[in-house]
PDB file of C-alpha atoms and ligand atoms in Angstrom:
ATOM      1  CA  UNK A   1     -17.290 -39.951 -14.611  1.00  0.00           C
ATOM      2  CA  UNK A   2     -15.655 -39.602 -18.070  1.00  0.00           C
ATOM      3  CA  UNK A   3     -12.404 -37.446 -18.127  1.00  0.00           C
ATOM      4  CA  UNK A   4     -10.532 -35.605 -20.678  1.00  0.00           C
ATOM      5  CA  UNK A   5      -6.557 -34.876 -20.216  1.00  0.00           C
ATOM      6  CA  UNK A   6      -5.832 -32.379 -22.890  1.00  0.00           C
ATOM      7  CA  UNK A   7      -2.036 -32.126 -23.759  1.00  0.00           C
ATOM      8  CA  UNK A   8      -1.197 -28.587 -26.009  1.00  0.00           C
ATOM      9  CA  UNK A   9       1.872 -29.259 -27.866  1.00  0.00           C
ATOM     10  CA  UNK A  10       4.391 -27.306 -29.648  1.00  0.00           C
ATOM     11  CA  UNK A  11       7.425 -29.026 -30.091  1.00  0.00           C
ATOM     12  CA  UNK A  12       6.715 -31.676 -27.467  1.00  0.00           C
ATOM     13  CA  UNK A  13       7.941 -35.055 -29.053  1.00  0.00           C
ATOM     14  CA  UNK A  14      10.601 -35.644 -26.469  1.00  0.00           C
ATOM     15  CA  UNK A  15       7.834 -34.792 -23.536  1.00  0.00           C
ATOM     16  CA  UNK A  16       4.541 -36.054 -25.045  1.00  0.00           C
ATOM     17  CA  UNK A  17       5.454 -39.902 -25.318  1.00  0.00           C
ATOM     18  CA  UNK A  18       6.458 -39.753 -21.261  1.00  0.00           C
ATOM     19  CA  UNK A  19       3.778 -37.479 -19.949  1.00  0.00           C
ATOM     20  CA  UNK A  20       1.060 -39.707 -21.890  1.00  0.00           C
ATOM     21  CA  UNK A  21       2.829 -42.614 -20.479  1.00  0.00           C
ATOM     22  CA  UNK A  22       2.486 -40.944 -16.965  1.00  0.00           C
ATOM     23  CA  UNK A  23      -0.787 -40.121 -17.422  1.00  0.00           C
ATOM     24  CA  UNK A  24      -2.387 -43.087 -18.102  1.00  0.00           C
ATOM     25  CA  UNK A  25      -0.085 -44.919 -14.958  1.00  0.00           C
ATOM     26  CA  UNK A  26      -1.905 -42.300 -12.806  1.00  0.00           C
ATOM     27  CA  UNK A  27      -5.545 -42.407 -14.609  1.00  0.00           C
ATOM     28  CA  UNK A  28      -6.128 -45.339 -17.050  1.00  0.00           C
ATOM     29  CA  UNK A  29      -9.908 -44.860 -17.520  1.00  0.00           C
ATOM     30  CA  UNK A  30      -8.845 -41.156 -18.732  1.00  0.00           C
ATOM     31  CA  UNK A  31      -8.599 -40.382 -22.655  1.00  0.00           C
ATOM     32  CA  UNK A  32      -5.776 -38.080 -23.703  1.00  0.00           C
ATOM     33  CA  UNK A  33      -6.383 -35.368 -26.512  1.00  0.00           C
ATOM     34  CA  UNK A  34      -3.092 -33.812 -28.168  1.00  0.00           C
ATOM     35  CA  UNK A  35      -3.689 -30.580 -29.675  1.00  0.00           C
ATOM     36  CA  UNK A  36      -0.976 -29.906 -31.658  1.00  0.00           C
ATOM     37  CA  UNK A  37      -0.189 -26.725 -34.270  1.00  0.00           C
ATOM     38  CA  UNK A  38       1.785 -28.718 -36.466  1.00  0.00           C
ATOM     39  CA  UNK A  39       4.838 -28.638 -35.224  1.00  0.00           C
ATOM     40  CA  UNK A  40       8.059 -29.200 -37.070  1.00  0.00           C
ATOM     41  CA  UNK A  41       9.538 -31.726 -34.450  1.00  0.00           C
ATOM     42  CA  UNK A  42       6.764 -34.457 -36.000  1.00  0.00           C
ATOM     43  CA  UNK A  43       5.313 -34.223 -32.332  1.00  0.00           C
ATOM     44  CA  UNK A  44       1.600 -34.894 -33.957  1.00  0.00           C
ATOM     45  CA  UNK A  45       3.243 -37.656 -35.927  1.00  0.00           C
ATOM     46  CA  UNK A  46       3.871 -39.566 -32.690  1.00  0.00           C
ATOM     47  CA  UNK A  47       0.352 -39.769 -31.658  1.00  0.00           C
ATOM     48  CA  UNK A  48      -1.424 -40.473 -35.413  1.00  0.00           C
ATOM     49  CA  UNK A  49       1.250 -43.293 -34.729  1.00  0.00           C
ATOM     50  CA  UNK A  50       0.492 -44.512 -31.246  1.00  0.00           C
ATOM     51  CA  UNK A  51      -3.639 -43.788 -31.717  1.00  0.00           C
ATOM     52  CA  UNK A  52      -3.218 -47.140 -34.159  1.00  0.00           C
ATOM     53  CA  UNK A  53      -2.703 -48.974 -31.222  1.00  0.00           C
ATOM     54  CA  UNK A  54      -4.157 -46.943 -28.254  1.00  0.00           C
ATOM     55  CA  UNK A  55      -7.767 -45.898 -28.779  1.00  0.00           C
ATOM     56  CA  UNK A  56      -7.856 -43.823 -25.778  1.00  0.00           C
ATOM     57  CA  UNK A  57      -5.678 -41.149 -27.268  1.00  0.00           C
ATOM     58  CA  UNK A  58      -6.775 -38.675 -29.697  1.00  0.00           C
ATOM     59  CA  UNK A  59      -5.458 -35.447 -31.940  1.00  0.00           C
ATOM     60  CA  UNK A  60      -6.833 -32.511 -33.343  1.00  0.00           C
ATOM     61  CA  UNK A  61      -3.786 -31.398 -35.456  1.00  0.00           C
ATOM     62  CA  UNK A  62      -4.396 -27.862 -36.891  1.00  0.00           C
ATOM     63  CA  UNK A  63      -2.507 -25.630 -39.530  1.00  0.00           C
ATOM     64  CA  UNK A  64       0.119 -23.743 -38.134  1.00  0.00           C
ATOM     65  CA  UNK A  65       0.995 -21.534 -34.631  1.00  0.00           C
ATOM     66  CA  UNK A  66      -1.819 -20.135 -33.149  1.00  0.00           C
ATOM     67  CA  UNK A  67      -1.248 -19.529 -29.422  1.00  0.00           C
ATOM     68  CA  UNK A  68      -2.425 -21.806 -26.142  1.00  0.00           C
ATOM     69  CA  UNK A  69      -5.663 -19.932 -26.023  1.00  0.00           C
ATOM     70  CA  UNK A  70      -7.434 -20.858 -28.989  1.00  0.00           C
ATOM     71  CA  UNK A  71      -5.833 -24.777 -28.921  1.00  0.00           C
ATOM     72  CA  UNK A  72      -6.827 -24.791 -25.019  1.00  0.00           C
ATOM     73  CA  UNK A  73     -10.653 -23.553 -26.380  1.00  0.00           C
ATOM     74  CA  UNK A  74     -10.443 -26.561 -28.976  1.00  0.00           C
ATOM     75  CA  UNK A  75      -9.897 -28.892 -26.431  1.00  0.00           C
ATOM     76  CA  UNK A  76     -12.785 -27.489 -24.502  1.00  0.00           C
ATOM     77  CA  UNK A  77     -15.101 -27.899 -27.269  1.00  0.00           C
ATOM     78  CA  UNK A  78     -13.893 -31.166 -27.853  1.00  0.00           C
ATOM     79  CA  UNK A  79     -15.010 -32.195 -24.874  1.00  0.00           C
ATOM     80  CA  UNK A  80     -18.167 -30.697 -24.374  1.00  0.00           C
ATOM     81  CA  UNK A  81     -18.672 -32.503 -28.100  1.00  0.00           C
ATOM     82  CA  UNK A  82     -17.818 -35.908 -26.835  1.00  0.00           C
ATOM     83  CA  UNK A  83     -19.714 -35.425 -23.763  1.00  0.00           C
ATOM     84  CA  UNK A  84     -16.810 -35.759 -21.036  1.00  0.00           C
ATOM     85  CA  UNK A  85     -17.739 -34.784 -17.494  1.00  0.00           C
ATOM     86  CA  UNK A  86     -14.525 -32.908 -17.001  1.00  0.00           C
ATOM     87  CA  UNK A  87     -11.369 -31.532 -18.617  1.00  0.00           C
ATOM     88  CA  UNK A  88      -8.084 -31.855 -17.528  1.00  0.00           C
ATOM     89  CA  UNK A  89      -5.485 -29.491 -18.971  1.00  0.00           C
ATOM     90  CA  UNK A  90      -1.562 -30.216 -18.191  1.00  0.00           C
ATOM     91  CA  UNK A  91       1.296 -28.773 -20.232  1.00  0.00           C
ATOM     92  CA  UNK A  92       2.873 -31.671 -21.920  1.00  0.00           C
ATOM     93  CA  UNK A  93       6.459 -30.419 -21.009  1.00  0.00           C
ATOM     94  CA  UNK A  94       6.181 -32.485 -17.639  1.00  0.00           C
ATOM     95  CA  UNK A  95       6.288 -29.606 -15.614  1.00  0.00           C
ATOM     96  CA  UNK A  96       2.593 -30.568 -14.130  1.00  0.00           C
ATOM     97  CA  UNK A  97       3.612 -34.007 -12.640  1.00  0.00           C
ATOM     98  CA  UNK A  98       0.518 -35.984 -13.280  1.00  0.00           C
ATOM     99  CA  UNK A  99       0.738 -38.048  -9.610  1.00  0.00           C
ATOM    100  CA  UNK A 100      -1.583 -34.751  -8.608  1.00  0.00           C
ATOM    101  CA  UNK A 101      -4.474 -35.713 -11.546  1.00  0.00           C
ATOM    102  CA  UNK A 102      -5.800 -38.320  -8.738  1.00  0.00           C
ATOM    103  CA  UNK A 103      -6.025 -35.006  -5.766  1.00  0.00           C
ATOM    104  CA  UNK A 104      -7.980 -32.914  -8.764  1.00  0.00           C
ATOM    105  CA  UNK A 105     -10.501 -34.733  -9.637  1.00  0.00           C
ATOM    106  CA  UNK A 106     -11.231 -35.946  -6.041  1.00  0.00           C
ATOM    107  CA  UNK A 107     -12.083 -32.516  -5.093  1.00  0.00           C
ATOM    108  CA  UNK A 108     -13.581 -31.670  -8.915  1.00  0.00           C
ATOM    109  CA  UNK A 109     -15.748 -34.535  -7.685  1.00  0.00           C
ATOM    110  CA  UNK A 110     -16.859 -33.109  -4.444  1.00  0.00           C
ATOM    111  CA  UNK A 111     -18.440 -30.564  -6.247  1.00  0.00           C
ATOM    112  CA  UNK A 112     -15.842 -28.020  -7.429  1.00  0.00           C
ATOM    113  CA  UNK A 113     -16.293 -26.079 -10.634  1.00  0.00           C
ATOM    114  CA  UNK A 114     -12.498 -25.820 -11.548  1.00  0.00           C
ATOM    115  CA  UNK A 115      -9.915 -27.066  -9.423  1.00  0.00           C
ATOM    116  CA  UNK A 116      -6.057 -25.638  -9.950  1.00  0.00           C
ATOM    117  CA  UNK A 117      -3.154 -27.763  -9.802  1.00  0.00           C
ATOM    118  CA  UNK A 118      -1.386 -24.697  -7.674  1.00  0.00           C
ATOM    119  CA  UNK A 119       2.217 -23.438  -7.113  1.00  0.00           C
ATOM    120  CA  UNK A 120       1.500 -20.586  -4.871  1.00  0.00           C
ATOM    121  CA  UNK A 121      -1.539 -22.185  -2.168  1.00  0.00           C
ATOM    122  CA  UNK A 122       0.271 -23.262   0.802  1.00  0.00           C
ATOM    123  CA  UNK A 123       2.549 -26.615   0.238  1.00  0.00           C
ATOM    124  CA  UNK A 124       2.842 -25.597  -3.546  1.00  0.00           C
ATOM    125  CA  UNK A 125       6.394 -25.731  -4.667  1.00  0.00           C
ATOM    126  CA  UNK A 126       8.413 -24.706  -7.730  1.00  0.00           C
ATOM    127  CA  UNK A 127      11.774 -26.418  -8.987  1.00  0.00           C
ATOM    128  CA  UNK A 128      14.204 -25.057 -11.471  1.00  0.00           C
ATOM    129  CA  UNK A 129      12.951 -21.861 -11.167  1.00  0.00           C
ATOM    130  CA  UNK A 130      15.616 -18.684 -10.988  1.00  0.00           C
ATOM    131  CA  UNK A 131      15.060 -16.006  -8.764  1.00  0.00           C
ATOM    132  CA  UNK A 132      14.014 -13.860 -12.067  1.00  0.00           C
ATOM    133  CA  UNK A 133      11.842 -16.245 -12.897  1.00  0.00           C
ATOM    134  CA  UNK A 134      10.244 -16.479  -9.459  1.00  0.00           C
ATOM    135  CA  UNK A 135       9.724 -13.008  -9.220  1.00  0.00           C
ATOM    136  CA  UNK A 136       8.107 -12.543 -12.771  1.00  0.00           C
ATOM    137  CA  UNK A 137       5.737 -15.317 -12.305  1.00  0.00           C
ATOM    138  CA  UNK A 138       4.301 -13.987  -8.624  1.00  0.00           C
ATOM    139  CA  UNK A 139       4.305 -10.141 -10.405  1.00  0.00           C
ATOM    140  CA  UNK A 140       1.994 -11.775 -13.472  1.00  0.00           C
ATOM    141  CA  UNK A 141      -0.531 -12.935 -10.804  1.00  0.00           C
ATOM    142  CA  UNK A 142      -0.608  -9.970  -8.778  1.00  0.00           C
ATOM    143  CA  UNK A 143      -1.302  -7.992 -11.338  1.00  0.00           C
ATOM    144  CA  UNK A 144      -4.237 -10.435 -12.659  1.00  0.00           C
ATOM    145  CA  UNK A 145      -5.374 -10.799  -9.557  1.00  0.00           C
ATOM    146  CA  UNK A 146      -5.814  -6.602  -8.879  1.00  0.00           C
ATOM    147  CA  UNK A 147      -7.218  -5.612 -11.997  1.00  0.00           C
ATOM    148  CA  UNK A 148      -9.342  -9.316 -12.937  1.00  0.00           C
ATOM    149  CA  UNK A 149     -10.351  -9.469  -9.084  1.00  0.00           C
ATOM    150  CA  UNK A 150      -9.530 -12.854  -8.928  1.00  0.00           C
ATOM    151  CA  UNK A 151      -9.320 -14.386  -5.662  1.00  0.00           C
ATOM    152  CA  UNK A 152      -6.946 -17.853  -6.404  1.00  0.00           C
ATOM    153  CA  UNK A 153      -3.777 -17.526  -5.833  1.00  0.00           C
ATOM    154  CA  UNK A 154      -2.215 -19.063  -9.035  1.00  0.00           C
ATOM    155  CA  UNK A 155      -4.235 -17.636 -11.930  1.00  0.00           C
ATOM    156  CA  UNK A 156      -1.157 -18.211 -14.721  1.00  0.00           C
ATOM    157  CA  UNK A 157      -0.933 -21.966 -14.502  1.00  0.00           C
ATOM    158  CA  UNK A 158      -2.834 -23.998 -16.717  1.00  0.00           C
ATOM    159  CA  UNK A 159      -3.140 -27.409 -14.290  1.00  0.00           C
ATOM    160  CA  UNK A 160      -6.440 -27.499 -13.901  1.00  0.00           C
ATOM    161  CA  UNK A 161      -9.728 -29.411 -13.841  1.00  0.00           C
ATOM    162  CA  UNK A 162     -12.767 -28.052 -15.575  1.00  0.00           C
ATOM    163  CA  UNK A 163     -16.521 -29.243 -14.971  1.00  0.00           C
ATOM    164  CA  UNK A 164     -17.766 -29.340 -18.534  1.00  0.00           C
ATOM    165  CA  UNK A 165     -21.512 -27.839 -17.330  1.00  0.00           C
ATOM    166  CA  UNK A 166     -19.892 -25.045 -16.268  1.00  0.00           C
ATOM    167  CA  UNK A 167     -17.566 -24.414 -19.777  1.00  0.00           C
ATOM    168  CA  UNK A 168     -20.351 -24.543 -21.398  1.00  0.00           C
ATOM    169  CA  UNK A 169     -21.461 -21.630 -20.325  1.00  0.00           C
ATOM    170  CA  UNK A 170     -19.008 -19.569 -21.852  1.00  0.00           C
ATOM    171  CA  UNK A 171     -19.716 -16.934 -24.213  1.00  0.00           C
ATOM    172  CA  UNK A 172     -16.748 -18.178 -26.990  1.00  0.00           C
ATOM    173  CA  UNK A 173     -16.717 -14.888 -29.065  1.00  0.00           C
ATOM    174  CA  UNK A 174     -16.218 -13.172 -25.796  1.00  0.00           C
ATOM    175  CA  UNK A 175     -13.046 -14.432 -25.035  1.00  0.00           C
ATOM    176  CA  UNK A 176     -10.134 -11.939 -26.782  1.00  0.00           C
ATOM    177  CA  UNK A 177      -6.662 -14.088 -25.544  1.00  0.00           C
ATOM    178  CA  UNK A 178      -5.373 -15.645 -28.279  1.00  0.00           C
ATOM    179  CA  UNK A 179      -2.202 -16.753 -26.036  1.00  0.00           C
ATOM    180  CA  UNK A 180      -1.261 -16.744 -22.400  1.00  0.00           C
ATOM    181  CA  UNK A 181      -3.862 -14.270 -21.283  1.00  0.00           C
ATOM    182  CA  UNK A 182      -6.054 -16.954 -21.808  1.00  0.00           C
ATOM    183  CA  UNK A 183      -5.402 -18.851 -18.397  1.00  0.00           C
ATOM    184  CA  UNK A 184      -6.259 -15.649 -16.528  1.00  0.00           C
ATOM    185  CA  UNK A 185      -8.970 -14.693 -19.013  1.00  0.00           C
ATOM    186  CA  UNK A 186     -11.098 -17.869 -18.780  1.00  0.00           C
ATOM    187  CA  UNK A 187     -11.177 -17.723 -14.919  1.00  0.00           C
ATOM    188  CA  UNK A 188     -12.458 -14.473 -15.286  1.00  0.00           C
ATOM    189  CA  UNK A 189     -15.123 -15.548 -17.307  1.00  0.00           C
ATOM    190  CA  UNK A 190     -15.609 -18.427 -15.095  1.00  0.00           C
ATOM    191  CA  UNK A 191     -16.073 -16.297 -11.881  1.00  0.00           C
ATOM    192  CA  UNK A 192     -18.937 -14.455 -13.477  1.00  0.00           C
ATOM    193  CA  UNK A 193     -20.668 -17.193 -14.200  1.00  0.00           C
ATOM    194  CA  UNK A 194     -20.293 -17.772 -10.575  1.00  0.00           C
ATOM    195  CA  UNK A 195     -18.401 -20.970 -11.096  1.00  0.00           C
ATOM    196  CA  UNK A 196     -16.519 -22.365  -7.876  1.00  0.00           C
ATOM    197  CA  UNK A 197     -12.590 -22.735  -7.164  1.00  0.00           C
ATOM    198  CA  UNK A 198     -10.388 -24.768  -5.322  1.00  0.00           C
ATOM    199  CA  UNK A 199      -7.023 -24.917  -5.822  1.00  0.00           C
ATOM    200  CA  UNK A 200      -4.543 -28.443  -4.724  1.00  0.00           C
ATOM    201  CA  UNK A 201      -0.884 -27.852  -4.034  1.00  0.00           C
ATOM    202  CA  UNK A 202       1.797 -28.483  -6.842  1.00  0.00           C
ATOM    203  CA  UNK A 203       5.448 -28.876  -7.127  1.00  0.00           C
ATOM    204  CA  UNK A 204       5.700 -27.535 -10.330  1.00  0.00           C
ATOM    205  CA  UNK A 205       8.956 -28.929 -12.651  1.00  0.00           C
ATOM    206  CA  UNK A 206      10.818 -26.736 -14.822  1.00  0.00           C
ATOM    207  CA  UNK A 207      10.847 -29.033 -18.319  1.00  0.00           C
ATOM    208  CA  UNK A 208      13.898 -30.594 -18.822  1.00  0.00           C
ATOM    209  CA  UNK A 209      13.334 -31.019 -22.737  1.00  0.00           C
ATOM    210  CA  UNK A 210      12.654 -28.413 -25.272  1.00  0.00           C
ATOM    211  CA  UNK A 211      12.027 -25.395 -24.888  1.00  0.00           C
ATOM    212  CA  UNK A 212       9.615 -22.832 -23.613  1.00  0.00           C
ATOM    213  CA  UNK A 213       7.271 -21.201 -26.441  1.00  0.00           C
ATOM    214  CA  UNK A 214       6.468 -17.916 -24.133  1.00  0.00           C
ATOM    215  CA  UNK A 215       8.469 -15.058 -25.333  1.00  0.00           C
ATOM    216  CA  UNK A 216       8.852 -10.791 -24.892  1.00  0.00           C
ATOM    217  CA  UNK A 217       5.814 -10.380 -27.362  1.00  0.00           C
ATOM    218  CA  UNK A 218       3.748 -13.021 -26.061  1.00  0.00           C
ATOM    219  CA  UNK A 219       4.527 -12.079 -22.567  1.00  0.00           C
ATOM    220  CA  UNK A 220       3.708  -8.273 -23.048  1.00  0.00           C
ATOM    221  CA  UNK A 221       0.832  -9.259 -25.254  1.00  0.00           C
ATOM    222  CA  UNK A 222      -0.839 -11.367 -22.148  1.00  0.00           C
ATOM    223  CA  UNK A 223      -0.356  -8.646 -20.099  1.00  0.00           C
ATOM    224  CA  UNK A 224      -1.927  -5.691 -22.558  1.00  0.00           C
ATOM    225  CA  UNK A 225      -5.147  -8.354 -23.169  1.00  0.00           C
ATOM    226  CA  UNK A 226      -5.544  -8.682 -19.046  1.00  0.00           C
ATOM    227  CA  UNK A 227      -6.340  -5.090 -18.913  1.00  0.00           C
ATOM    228  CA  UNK A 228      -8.319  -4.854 -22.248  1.00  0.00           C
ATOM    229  CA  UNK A 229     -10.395  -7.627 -20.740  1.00  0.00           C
ATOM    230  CA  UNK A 230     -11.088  -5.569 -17.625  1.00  0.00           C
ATOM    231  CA  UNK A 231     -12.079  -1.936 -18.963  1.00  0.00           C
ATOM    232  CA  UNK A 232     -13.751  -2.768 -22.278  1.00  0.00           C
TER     233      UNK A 232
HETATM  234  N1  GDP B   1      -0.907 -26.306 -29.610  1.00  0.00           N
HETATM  235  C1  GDP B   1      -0.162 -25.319 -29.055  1.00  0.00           C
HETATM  236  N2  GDP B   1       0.493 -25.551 -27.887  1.00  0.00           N
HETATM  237  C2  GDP B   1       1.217 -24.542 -27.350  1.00  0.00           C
HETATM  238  C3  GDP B   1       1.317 -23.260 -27.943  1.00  0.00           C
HETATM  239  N3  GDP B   1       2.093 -22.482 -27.150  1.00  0.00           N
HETATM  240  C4  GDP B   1       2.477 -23.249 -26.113  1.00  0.00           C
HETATM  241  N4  GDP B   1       1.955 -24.502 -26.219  1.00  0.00           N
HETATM  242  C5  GDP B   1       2.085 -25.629 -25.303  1.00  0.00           C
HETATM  243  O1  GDP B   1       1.590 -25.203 -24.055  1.00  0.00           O
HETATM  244  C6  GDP B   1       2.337 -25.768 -22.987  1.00  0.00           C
HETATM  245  C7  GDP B   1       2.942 -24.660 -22.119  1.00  0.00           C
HETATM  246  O2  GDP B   1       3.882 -23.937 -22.884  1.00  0.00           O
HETATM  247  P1  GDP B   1       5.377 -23.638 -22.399  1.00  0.00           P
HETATM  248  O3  GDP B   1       6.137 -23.257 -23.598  1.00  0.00           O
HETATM  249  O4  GDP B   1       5.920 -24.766 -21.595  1.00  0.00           O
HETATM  250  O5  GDP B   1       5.142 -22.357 -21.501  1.00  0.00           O
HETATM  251  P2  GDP B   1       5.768 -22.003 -20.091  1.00  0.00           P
HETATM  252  O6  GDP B   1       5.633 -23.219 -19.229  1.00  0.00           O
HETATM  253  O7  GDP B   1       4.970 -20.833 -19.621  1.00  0.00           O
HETATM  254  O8  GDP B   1       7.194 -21.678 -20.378  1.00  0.00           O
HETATM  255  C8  GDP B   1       3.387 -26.668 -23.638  1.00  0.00           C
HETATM  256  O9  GDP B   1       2.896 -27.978 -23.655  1.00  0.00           O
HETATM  257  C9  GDP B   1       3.510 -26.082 -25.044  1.00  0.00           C
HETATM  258  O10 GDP B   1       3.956 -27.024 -26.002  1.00  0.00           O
HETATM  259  C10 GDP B   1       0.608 -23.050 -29.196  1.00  0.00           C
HETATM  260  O11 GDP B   1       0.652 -21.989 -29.798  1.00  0.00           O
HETATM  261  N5  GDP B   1      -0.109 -24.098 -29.682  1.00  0.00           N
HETATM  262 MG1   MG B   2       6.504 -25.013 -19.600  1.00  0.00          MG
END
């Protein structure tokens, strides 16, 4: 089976050269894909660096900003492209420890159409989290999960493994999140095309490098596009 890790990066280059280093500890027949939006911190320069030595990573480096949906969607089509059996997505700020690729793809491989790396299925964990934090994060999904009808239990996250057949059949210019409404979005999607989900326990980390890209707009943006998606 032929795997894709796809690593999103905005301002990564203190994360990206561990987590790739992780990755391929964990999964060395695997071929990493950075998709980064140019960002200032020379993060994309790193990997046009490394790839001289390291076939088995690759970058699509495009123009400027434009949100985790649409560079999540590139790496999708880049792997139906390149023919991979699955896609793995992990955000590149370490806070998806790759020792759990190994659990995903044994139960991708059992038959499972998308598998979640998952903080909130029993035994998932989160560290570094504050109470705030905690509280936002379970009101995000419980809101997805009422008005999307979504019946996993972490719908925000974006560890996960994708069965390319099944992307594939996903209507592209259907899809409205630009951003973070994306994760819940494309589960959506994927339920109606009556994919299957599992989701694997997770101690998720809070990064310890850089910082995070979600903010007020982007956050009340995700949540206007969740019920846009629903009632148009
Ligand atoms: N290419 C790209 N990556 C992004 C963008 N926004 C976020 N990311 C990446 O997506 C991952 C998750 O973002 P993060 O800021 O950690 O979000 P949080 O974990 O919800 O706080 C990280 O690897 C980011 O670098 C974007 O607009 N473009
Ligand atoms: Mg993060």
């Amino acid at each position: 089976m032929r795997y894709l890790i796809s690593l999103l990066t905005y301002n990564e280059i203190e994360n990206l050269p561990i987590i790739t280093k992780e990755i391929f500890e964990v999964a060395p027949d695997v071929d990493i894909l950075v998709v980064d939006d140019n960002s200032p911190d020379g993060t994309s320069d790193w990997a046009a660096e490394q790839m001289q030595t390291e076939p088995r990573l690759k970058l699509i480096k495009r123009a400027s900003k434009q949100g985790l949906g649409t560079a999540t969607l590139a790496a999708m089509n880049y792997a139906i492209e390149n023919e991979y059996d699955y896609l793995i997505n992990l955000d590149a700020d370490i806070s998806h420890p790759p020792r759990y690729i190994p659990e995903l793809r044994k139960k991708a491989e059992e038959g499972v159409d998308v598998v979640i790396g998952s903080r909130y299925t029993k035994g998932g964990k989160i560290e570094g989290w504050s109470l705030i934090r905690r509280l936002m994060s379970k009101a995000i999904n419980f809101y997805a999960r009422t008005i999307l009808g979504l019946k996993t239990k972490d719908n925000s996250g974006s560890f996960r493994c994708y069965k390319t057949d099944k992307l594939k059949t996903l209507d592209h210019k259907k899809i409205v999140s630009k951003g973070y409404a994306f994760l819940e979005e494309v589960l959506y999607r994927l339920k109606k095309q009556k994919a299957t989900f599992a989701e694997v326990p997770i101690t998720f980390v809070e990064r310890k490098y850089g910082k995070s890209k979600i903010n007020k707009k982007e956050a009340i943006t995700a949540l206007c596009n969740i019920l846009y998606i629903r009632i148009m």
